[in-house]
PDB file of C-alpha atoms in Angstrom:
ATOM      1  CA  MET A  15      41.285 111.357  64.249  1.00 54.00           C
ATOM      2  CA  THR A  16      44.986 110.797  65.027  1.00 69.00           C
ATOM      3  CA  VAL A  17      45.037 107.465  63.205  1.00 77.00           C
ATOM      4  CA  GLY A  18      43.226 108.881  60.172  1.00 74.00           C
ATOM      5  CA  LYS A  19      45.774 111.679  59.773  1.00 74.00           C
ATOM      6  CA  LEU A  20      48.682 109.268  60.041  1.00 82.00           C
ATOM      7  CA  LEU A  21      47.177 106.904  57.494  1.00 75.00           C
ATOM      8  CA  GLU A  22      46.618 109.839  55.147  1.00 78.00           C
ATOM      9  CA  LYS A  23      50.330 110.592  55.400  1.00 75.00           C
ATOM     10  CA  GLY A  24      51.168 107.005  54.419  1.00 78.00           C
ATOM     11  CA  ALA A  25      52.240 105.774  57.868  1.00 82.00           C
ATOM     12  CA  THR A  26      51.736 102.252  59.145  1.00 87.00           C
ATOM     13  CA  VAL A  27      49.993 102.495  62.498  1.00 89.00           C
ATOM     14  CA  ARG A  28      50.207  99.990  65.315  1.00 92.00           C
ATOM     15  CA  VAL A  29      47.873 100.374  68.289  1.00 91.00           C
ATOM     16  CA  LEU A  30      48.857  99.073  71.715  1.00 94.00           C
ATOM     17  CA  THR A  31      45.692  97.946  73.475  1.00 93.00           C
ATOM     18  CA  ARG A  32      44.424  95.785  76.302  1.00 92.00           C
ATOM     19  CA  SER A  33      41.478  94.653  74.158  1.00 90.00           C
ATOM     20  CA  SER A  34      42.041  93.672  70.544  1.00 89.00           C
ATOM     21  CA  GLN A  35      38.270  93.446  69.908  1.00 89.00           C
ATOM     22  CA  LYS A  36      37.681  97.019  71.042  1.00 88.00           C
ATOM     23  CA  ALA A  37      40.609  98.296  69.011  1.00 86.00           C
ATOM     24  CA  GLN A  38      39.530  96.498  65.836  1.00 87.00           C
ATOM     25  CA  LYS A  39      36.052  97.948  66.170  1.00 86.00           C
ATOM     26  CA  MET A  40      37.288 101.456  66.969  1.00 83.00           C
ATOM     27  CA  PHE A  41      39.802 101.595  64.124  1.00 83.00           C
ATOM     28  CA  GLU A  42      37.793  99.551  61.631  1.00 84.00           C
ATOM     29  CA  ASN A  43      40.647  97.101  60.978  1.00 84.00           C
ATOM     30  CA  ARG A  44      42.810  99.838  59.443  1.00 88.00           C
ATOM     31  CA  VAL A  45      45.694  99.404  61.894  1.00 91.00           C
ATOM     32  CA  GLU A  46      47.991  96.741  63.286  1.00 91.00           C
ATOM     33  CA  ILE A  47      46.896  95.552  66.730  1.00 93.00           C
ATOM     34  CA  ALA A  48      49.422  94.806  69.486  1.00 93.00           C
ATOM     35  CA  LEU A  49      48.011  93.316  72.654  1.00 94.00           C
ATOM     36  CA  GLY A  50      49.807  94.667  75.704  1.00 94.00           C
ATOM     37  CA  ASP A  51      49.636  96.871  78.774  1.00 96.00           C
ATOM     38  CA  THR A  52      52.040  99.653  79.730  1.00 96.00           C
ATOM     39  CA  ARG A  53      51.681  98.649  83.383  1.00 96.00           C
ATOM     40  CA  TYR A  54      53.395  95.329  82.626  1.00 96.00           C
ATOM     41  CA  PRO A  55      56.810  95.716  80.937  1.00 94.00           C
ATOM     42  CA  ASP A  56      56.993  92.111  79.760  1.00 94.00           C
ATOM     43  CA  THR A  57      54.041  92.755  77.402  1.00 94.00           C
ATOM     44  CA  LEU A  58      55.769  95.603  75.558  1.00 94.00           C
ATOM     45  CA  SER A  59      58.878  94.285  73.817  1.00 88.00           C
ATOM     46  CA  GLN A  60      57.029  92.507  70.993  1.00 86.00           C
ATOM     47  CA  ALA A  61      54.701  95.465  70.458  1.00 89.00           C
ATOM     48  CA  MET A  62      57.684  97.813  70.076  1.00 91.00           C
ATOM     49  CA  LEU A  63      59.373  95.933  67.209  1.00 90.00           C
ATOM     50  CA  ASP A  64      60.220  98.282  64.305  1.00 90.00           C
ATOM     51  CA  ILE A  65      58.424 101.221  65.949  1.00 92.00           C
ATOM     52  CA  THR A  66      59.881 104.614  65.014  1.00 93.00           C
ATOM     53  CA  HIS A  67      57.360 106.995  66.625  1.00 94.00           C
ATOM     54  CA  ILE A  68      55.106 106.742  69.674  1.00 95.00           C
ATOM     55  CA  ILE A  69      52.076 108.853  70.545  1.00 95.00           C
ATOM     56  CA  CYS A  70      51.210 108.069  74.157  1.00 96.00           C
ATOM     57  CA  CYS A  71      47.765 109.228  75.275  1.00 93.00           C
ATOM     58  CA  THR A  72      47.125 106.729  78.066  1.00 93.00           C
ATOM     59  CA  GLY A  73      45.327 107.817  81.201  1.00 92.00           C
ATOM     60  CA  THR A  74      42.656 107.090  83.766  1.00 93.00           C
ATOM     61  CA  THR A  75      40.243 109.200  85.809  1.00 92.00           C
ATOM     62  CA  ALA A  76      41.596 111.950  88.067  1.00 93.00           C
ATOM     63  CA  PHE A  77      39.318 110.910  90.921  1.00 93.00           C
ATOM     64  CA  PRO A  78      38.863 107.368  92.294  1.00 93.00           C
ATOM     65  CA  SER A  79      36.305 105.433  90.276  1.00 90.00           C
ATOM     66  CA  GLN A  80      35.688 101.916  89.015  1.00 88.00           C
ATOM     67  CA  ARG A  81      38.220 102.636  86.283  1.00 91.00           C
ATOM     68  CA  TRP A  82      40.938 102.526  88.920  1.00 95.00           C
ATOM     69  CA  ASP A  83      40.209  98.767  89.064  1.00 94.00           C
ATOM     70  CA  PHE A  84      40.263  98.420  92.834  1.00 92.00           C
ATOM     71  CA  ASP A  85      41.055  95.054  94.353  1.00 90.00           C
ATOM     72  CA  ILE A  86      38.286  95.204  96.935  1.00 82.00           C
ATOM     73  CA  SER A  87      35.555  92.986  98.303  1.00 73.00           C
ATOM     74  CA  SER A  88      32.581  92.396  96.009  1.00 67.00           C
ATOM     75  CA  SER A  89      30.275  92.043  98.992  1.00 68.00           C
ATOM     76  CA  GLY A  90      26.794  93.403  98.406  1.00 72.00           C
ATOM     77  CA  ASN A  91      26.596  94.678 101.970  1.00 80.00           C
ATOM     78  CA  PRO A  92      26.102  98.469 101.649  1.00 83.00           C
ATOM     79  CA  ILE A  93      27.760  99.181 105.009  1.00 84.00           C
ATOM     80  CA  GLU A  94      30.878  97.230 104.017  1.00 85.00           C
ATOM     81  CA  GLN A  95      30.961  98.971 100.649  1.00 85.00           C
ATOM     82  CA  LEU A  96      30.666 102.385 102.332  1.00 88.00           C
ATOM     83  CA  LEU A  97      33.535 101.577 104.694  1.00 89.00           C
ATOM     84  CA  GLU A  98      35.644 100.291 101.804  1.00 89.00           C
ATOM     85  CA  TRP A  99      35.140 103.414  99.707  1.00 90.00           C
ATOM     86  CA  SER A 100      35.724 105.628 102.751  1.00 92.00           C
ATOM     87  CA  GLN A 101      39.112 103.952 103.104  1.00 92.00           C
ATOM     88  CA  ILE A 102      39.781 104.522  99.414  1.00 92.00           C
ATOM     89  CA  TYR A 103      39.012 108.237  99.593  1.00 93.00           C
ATOM     90  CA  PHE A 104      40.636 109.094 102.912  1.00 93.00           C
ATOM     91  CA  ASN A 105      43.542 106.647 103.286  1.00 93.00           C
ATOM     92  CA  THR A 106      46.207 107.255 100.641  1.00 93.00           C
ATOM     93  CA  GLU A 107      48.262 104.133 101.377  1.00 93.00           C
ATOM     94  CA  TYR A 108      45.185 101.921 101.312  1.00 93.00           C
ATOM     95  CA  ARG A 109      43.959 103.508  98.069  1.00 94.00           C
ATOM     96  CA  LEU A 110      47.262 102.996  96.269  1.00 92.00           C
ATOM     97  CA  SER A 111      47.630  99.448  97.542  1.00 93.00           C
ATOM     98  CA  LYS A 112      44.202  98.498  96.193  1.00 93.00           C
ATOM     99  CA  ALA A 113      44.192 100.356  92.855  1.00 95.00           C
ATOM    100  CA  LYS A 114      45.548  98.526  89.812  1.00 95.00           C
ATOM    101  CA  ASN A 115      44.731 101.292  87.306  1.00 96.00           C
ATOM    102  CA  SER A 116      45.418 104.501  89.219  1.00 96.00           C
ATOM    103  CA  PRO A 117      47.216 107.552  87.768  1.00 96.00           C
ATOM    104  CA  GLU A 118      50.361 106.347  89.538  1.00 96.00           C
ATOM    105  CA  LYS A 119      50.132 103.002  87.752  1.00 97.00           C
ATOM    106  CA  VAL A 120      49.212 104.457  84.343  1.00 97.00           C
ATOM    107  CA  ASP A 121      50.677 107.967  84.056  1.00 97.00           C
ATOM    108  CA  SER A 122      53.853 107.358  86.035  1.00 97.00           C
ATOM    109  CA  GLU A 123      54.815 103.669  86.052  1.00 97.00           C
ATOM    110  CA  GLY A 124      53.183 102.874  82.709  1.00 97.00           C
ATOM    111  CA  VAL A 125      54.894 105.735  80.883  1.00 97.00           C
ATOM    112  CA  SER A 126      58.222 104.850  82.495  1.00 97.00           C
ATOM    113  CA  ASN A 127      57.815 101.257  81.303  1.00 96.00           C
ATOM    114  CA  LEU A 128      57.041 102.404  77.775  1.00 95.00           C
ATOM    115  CA  VAL A 129      60.090 104.668  77.699  1.00 94.00           C
ATOM    116  CA  ALA A 130      62.315 101.826  78.886  1.00 92.00           C
ATOM    117  CA  ALA A 131      61.015  99.283  76.346  1.00 89.00           C
ATOM    118  CA  PRO A 132      63.512  98.391  73.576  1.00 75.00           C
ATOM    119  CA  SER A 133      63.085 100.779  70.664  1.00 75.00           C
ATOM    120  CA  HIS A 134      64.819 103.012  68.134  1.00 84.00           C
ATOM    121  CA  LEU A 135      62.517 105.993  68.395  1.00 91.00           C
ATOM    122  CA  GLN A 136      62.654 109.092  66.275  1.00 94.00           C
ATOM    123  CA  ARG A 137      60.038 110.759  68.483  1.00 96.00           C
ATOM    124  CA  PHE A 138      58.025 110.085  71.645  1.00 97.00           C
ATOM    125  CA  VAL A 139      54.919 112.290  71.859  1.00 97.00           C
ATOM    126  CA  PHE A 140      53.222 112.365  75.249  1.00 98.00           C
ATOM    127  CA  VAL A 141      49.808 113.878  76.054  1.00 98.00           C
ATOM    128  CA  SER A 142      50.096 115.298  79.556  1.00 98.00           C
ATOM    129  CA  SER A 143      48.069 118.118  81.168  1.00 97.00           C
ATOM    130  CA  CYS A 144      47.985 121.829  81.841  1.00 97.00           C
ATOM    131  CA  GLY A 145      48.669 122.607  85.500  1.00 97.00           C
ATOM    132  CA  ILE A 146      51.635 120.272  85.950  1.00 97.00           C
ATOM    133  CA  GLU A 147      53.789 123.119  87.238  1.00 97.00           C
ATOM    134  CA  ARG A 148      50.860 124.734  89.082  1.00 97.00           C
ATOM    135  CA  ARG A 149      49.544 121.605  90.750  1.00 96.00           C
ATOM    136  CA  GLU A 150      49.743 123.148  94.228  1.00 96.00           C
ATOM    137  CA  LYS A 151      47.663 126.159  93.158  1.00 96.00           C
ATOM    138  CA  PHE A 152      43.882 126.355  92.755  1.00 94.00           C
ATOM    139  CA  PRO A 153      42.099 125.068  90.680  1.00 93.00           C
ATOM    140  CA  PHE A 154      44.798 122.558  89.749  1.00 95.00           C
ATOM    141  CA  SER A 155      45.246 121.549  93.392  1.00 97.00           C
ATOM    142  CA  LEU A 156      41.652 120.296  93.291  1.00 95.00           C
ATOM    143  CA  LEU A 157      42.302 118.312  90.113  1.00 95.00           C
ATOM    144  CA  ASN A 158      45.416 116.895  91.779  1.00 97.00           C
ATOM    145  CA  ALA A 159      43.621 115.869  94.984  1.00 96.00           C
ATOM    146  CA  PHE A 160      44.321 112.202  94.259  1.00 96.00           C
ATOM    147  CA  GLY A 161      47.669 112.668  92.536  1.00 96.00           C
ATOM    148  CA  VAL A 162      46.883 112.705  88.819  1.00 97.00           C
ATOM    149  CA  LEU A 163      49.125 115.703  88.072  1.00 98.00           C
ATOM    150  CA  ASP A 164      51.867 114.327  90.309  1.00 98.00           C
ATOM    151  CA  ALA A 165      51.771 111.102  88.293  1.00 97.00           C
ATOM    152  CA  LYS A 166      51.797 112.893  84.939  1.00 98.00           C
ATOM    153  CA  PHE A 167      54.760 114.993  86.114  1.00 98.00           C
ATOM    154  CA  LYS A 168      56.651 111.779  86.936  1.00 98.00           C
ATOM    155  CA  GLY A 169      55.789 110.466  83.477  1.00 98.00           C
ATOM    156  CA  GLU A 170      57.107 113.659  81.880  1.00 98.00           C
ATOM    157  CA  GLN A 171      60.333 113.434  83.850  1.00 98.00           C
ATOM    158  CA  ALA A 172      60.858 109.806  82.838  1.00 97.00           C
ATOM    159  CA  ILE A 173      60.556 110.815  79.182  1.00 97.00           C
ATOM    160  CA  ILE A 174      62.946 113.755  79.533  1.00 97.00           C
ATOM    161  CA  ARG A 175      65.535 111.702  81.471  1.00 96.00           C
ATOM    162  CA  SER A 176      65.412 108.958  78.836  1.00 94.00           C
ATOM    163  CA  GLN A 177      67.147 111.264  76.320  1.00 90.00           C
ATOM    164  CA  LEU A 178      64.741 110.051  73.640  1.00 94.00           C
ATOM    165  CA  PRO A 179      63.595 112.674  71.126  1.00 96.00           C
ATOM    166  CA  TYR A 180      60.321 113.850  72.674  1.00 97.00           C
ATOM    167  CA  THR A 181      57.414 116.266  72.459  1.00 98.00           C
ATOM    168  CA  ILE A 182      55.169 116.790  75.481  1.00 98.00           C
ATOM    169  CA  ILE A 183      51.756 118.375  74.888  1.00 98.00           C
ATOM    170  CA  ARG A 184      49.769 119.706  77.831  1.00 98.00           C
ATOM    171  CA  PRO A 185      46.084 120.213  76.944  1.00 97.00           C
ATOM    172  CA  GLY A 186      43.512 121.844  79.181  1.00 95.00           C
ATOM    173  CA  ARG A 187      40.137 120.323  80.039  1.00 91.00           C
ATOM    174  CA  LEU A 188      39.352 117.954  77.206  1.00 89.00           C
ATOM    175  CA  ILE A 189      36.146 118.583  75.277  1.00 86.00           C
ATOM    176  CA  ASP A 190      34.709 117.300  71.981  1.00 74.00           C
ATOM    177  CA  GLY A 191      34.210 113.582  71.481  1.00 60.00           C
ATOM    178  CA  PRO A 192      34.832 110.801  72.072  1.00 57.00           C
ATOM    179  CA  TYR A 193      33.356 111.471  75.498  1.00 49.00           C
ATOM    180  CA  THR A 194      35.147 108.917  77.633  1.00 57.00           C
ATOM    181  CA  SER A 195      35.882 110.917  80.794  1.00 55.00           C
ATOM    182  CA  TYR A 196      33.803 111.036  83.964  1.00 52.00           C
ATOM    183  CA  ASP A 197      33.280 114.787  84.177  1.00 53.00           C
ATOM    184  CA  LEU A 198      30.896 117.670  83.520  1.00 48.00           C
ATOM    185  CA  ASN A 199      32.181 118.236  79.994  1.00 50.00           C
ATOM    186  CA  THR A 200      31.236 114.666  79.122  1.00 51.00           C
ATOM    187  CA  LEU A 201      27.814 115.026  80.748  1.00 48.00           C
ATOM    188  CA  LEU A 202      27.098 118.199  78.772  1.00 46.00           C
ATOM    189  CA  LYS A 203      28.789 116.916  75.594  1.00 49.00           C
ATOM    190  CA  ALA A 204      30.844 120.120  75.560  1.00 49.00           C
ATOM    191  CA  SER A 205      32.173 121.047  72.131  1.00 60.00           C
ATOM    192  CA  THR A 206      34.098 123.788  70.375  1.00 62.00           C
ATOM    193  CA  GLY A 207      31.896 123.291  67.344  1.00 63.00           C
ATOM    194  CA  GLY A 208      35.070 123.624  65.283  1.00 67.00           C
ATOM    195  CA  LYS A 209      34.877 127.411  65.717  1.00 79.00           C
ATOM    196  CA  LEU A 210      37.760 128.184  68.070  1.00 92.00           C
ATOM    197  CA  GLY A 211      41.370 128.721  67.184  1.00 95.00           C
ATOM    198  CA  ILE A 212      44.385 127.143  68.862  1.00 96.00           C
ATOM    199  CA  ALA A 213      46.754 128.806  71.296  1.00 96.00           C
ATOM    200  CA  ILE A 214      50.026 127.254  72.419  1.00 97.00           C
ATOM    201  CA  ALA A 215      52.561 128.430  75.000  1.00 97.00           C
ATOM    202  CA  THR A 216      55.403 127.182  77.160  1.00 97.00           C
ATOM    203  CA  GLY A 217      55.974 127.489  80.893  1.00 96.00           C
ATOM    204  CA  ASP A 218      52.565 126.134  81.954  1.00 97.00           C
ATOM    205  CA  THR A 219      50.813 129.497  81.692  1.00 96.00           C
ATOM    206  CA  LEU A 220      47.616 128.656  79.787  1.00 96.00           C
ATOM    207  CA  SER A 221      44.268 127.478  81.159  1.00 94.00           C
ATOM    208  CA  GLY A 222      41.055 126.562  79.381  1.00 94.00           C
ATOM    209  CA  ASP A 223      39.399 123.906  77.273  1.00 93.00           C
ATOM    210  CA  SER A 224      41.088 121.812  74.596  1.00 94.00           C
ATOM    211  CA  SER A 225      39.398 119.952  71.773  1.00 92.00           C
ATOM    212  CA  ARG A 226      40.368 116.287  71.640  1.00 91.00           C
ATOM    213  CA  ILE A 227      40.327 116.687  67.856  1.00 90.00           C
ATOM    214  CA  ASP A 228      42.892 119.490  67.946  1.00 94.00           C
ATOM    215  CA  VAL A 229      45.069 117.705  70.513  1.00 95.00           C
ATOM    216  CA  ALA A 230      45.107 114.643  68.259  1.00 92.00           C
ATOM    217  CA  ALA A 231      46.040 116.799  65.285  1.00 93.00           C
ATOM    218  CA  ALA A 232      48.832 118.462  67.280  1.00 96.00           C
ATOM    219  CA  CYS A 233      50.245 115.043  68.188  1.00 95.00           C
ATOM    220  CA  VAL A 234      50.460 114.048  64.532  1.00 93.00           C
ATOM    221  CA  GLU A 235      51.639 117.413  63.220  1.00 95.00           C
ATOM    222  CA  SER A 236      54.423 117.580  65.816  1.00 96.00           C
ATOM    223  CA  LEU A 237      55.967 114.463  64.252  1.00 94.00           C
ATOM    224  CA  TYR A 238      56.525 116.399  61.025  1.00 93.00           C
ATOM    225  CA  HIS A 239      57.844 119.651  62.525  1.00 95.00           C
ATOM    226  CA  PRO A 240      61.421 119.462  63.862  1.00 95.00           C
ATOM    227  CA  GLN A 241      60.967 122.562  66.048  1.00 96.00           C
ATOM    228  CA  THR A 242      58.692 120.598  68.386  1.00 98.00           C
ATOM    229  CA  GLU A 243      61.462 118.158  69.353  1.00 97.00           C
ATOM    230  CA  GLY A 244      62.532 118.530  72.961  1.00 97.00           C
ATOM    231  CA  LYS A 245      59.648 120.911  73.684  1.00 97.00           C
ATOM    232  CA  VAL A 246      56.942 120.952  76.336  1.00 98.00           C
ATOM    233  CA  PHE A 247      53.943 123.130  75.582  1.00 98.00           C
ATOM    234  CA  GLU A 248      50.320 123.765  76.506  1.00 98.00           C
ATOM    235  CA  LEU A 249      47.500 123.779  73.970  1.00 98.00           C
ATOM    236  CA  ILE A 250      44.049 125.277  74.432  1.00 97.00           C
ATOM    237  CA  ASN A 251      41.256 126.531  72.182  1.00 96.00           C
ATOM    238  CA  GLN A 252      40.523 130.223  72.102  1.00 94.00           C
ATOM    239  CA  GLY A 253      39.839 133.044  69.663  1.00 93.00           C
ATOM    240  CA  PRO A 254      38.538 132.844  66.090  1.00 92.00           C
ATOM    241  CA  ARG A 255      39.529 129.829  64.027  1.00 92.00           C
ATOM    242  CA  PRO A 256      41.366 130.416  60.742  1.00 93.00           C
ATOM    243  CA  ALA A 257      40.134 128.749  57.584  1.00 92.00           C
ATOM    244  CA  VAL A 258      43.312 126.651  57.513  1.00 91.00           C
ATOM    245  CA  MET A 259      45.326 125.786  60.613  1.00 92.00           C
ATOM    246  CA  ASP A 260      48.958 126.797  60.112  1.00 94.00           C
ATOM    247  CA  TRP A 261      50.804 124.382  62.387  1.00 95.00           C
ATOM    248  CA  GLY A 262      54.184 125.612  61.209  1.00 95.00           C
ATOM    249  CA  SER A 263      53.418 129.138  62.444  1.00 95.00           C
ATOM    250  CA  LEU A 264      52.002 127.810  65.713  1.00 96.00           C
ATOM    251  CA  PHE A 265      55.042 125.652  66.404  1.00 97.00           C
ATOM    252  CA  ALA A 266      57.385 128.510  65.455  1.00 95.00           C
ATOM    253  CA  GLN A 267      56.326 130.138  68.752  1.00 92.00           C
ATOM    254  CA  LEU A 268      58.054 127.391  70.754  1.00 92.00           C
TER     255      LEU A 268
END
C-alpha cells in the first residue's frame, strides 16, 4: 500500500531487504531492490545512495520466537530444547546473547545504524508503537516484558538526536493485512473493514487498534505535509470514517 501510493505520486522507490527474491515477488518488480540489513552497517552505504526520504517499518516479534533467530543447539532432544527455551525466557543476559534478530538488534541498533548511514535526507519516517511513554504501566508493561518498547524508545531517541528531519508514528495494535505478526489479531484476521476513521494525538495518550493500511498511508502522507516534521504522534482507528480522508486536517492537530 505504501509503495503504491508513492509510485502514484511519481516517486522512485528503493526497498532495503534481506531477500531480493521476496521483495521482487511482493512488489511485483515495480521498485528498486537494495540488498542489505540494518543490523549490519557495512551493508547500508550503497543502499543509501541518492536517497532523500526513508520510511522505516522494520521490526520483529515482541515475545521470543523463531523470528528472533536464536543461536542455539539444533538438538532434537526435547529435554535439551526445554532447558534451552527456559533459559531464553527467564535469563535476560542469555536471551540477548543468543538472539540475532531481537527487538534490541532491530528496533534499537538497526535503527541507529540506519540513522548513521551516509545520506542527505529530507525526512526520516519511523513506525514505532503506542505505549512507549507508558511502558511501565499495564497493559503496555506486558507487551514490554521482553523489551520491545524499550528498544523502540531507543530507536526513537537515536532518530531525534540525529537532528535529521523526522516524523515518528506510533500505531496501536496492528490489524488488517498483511498478517505477518504472531498474535491474536493475526489468528482472527482482525480488520477494520475500511469503516473506521482515524484519530491522532501527541503525548502517548491513545490506545486501540490501527489498520496497517492507514498506518502506511500516514507514512506516505506525512512526507507531503510540512507540519508533521519533527513530530511524534499516535494513530489509531476509531469513530465513523469520512468519505475522503483529510490528512491535512488530521495533521493540523499536531
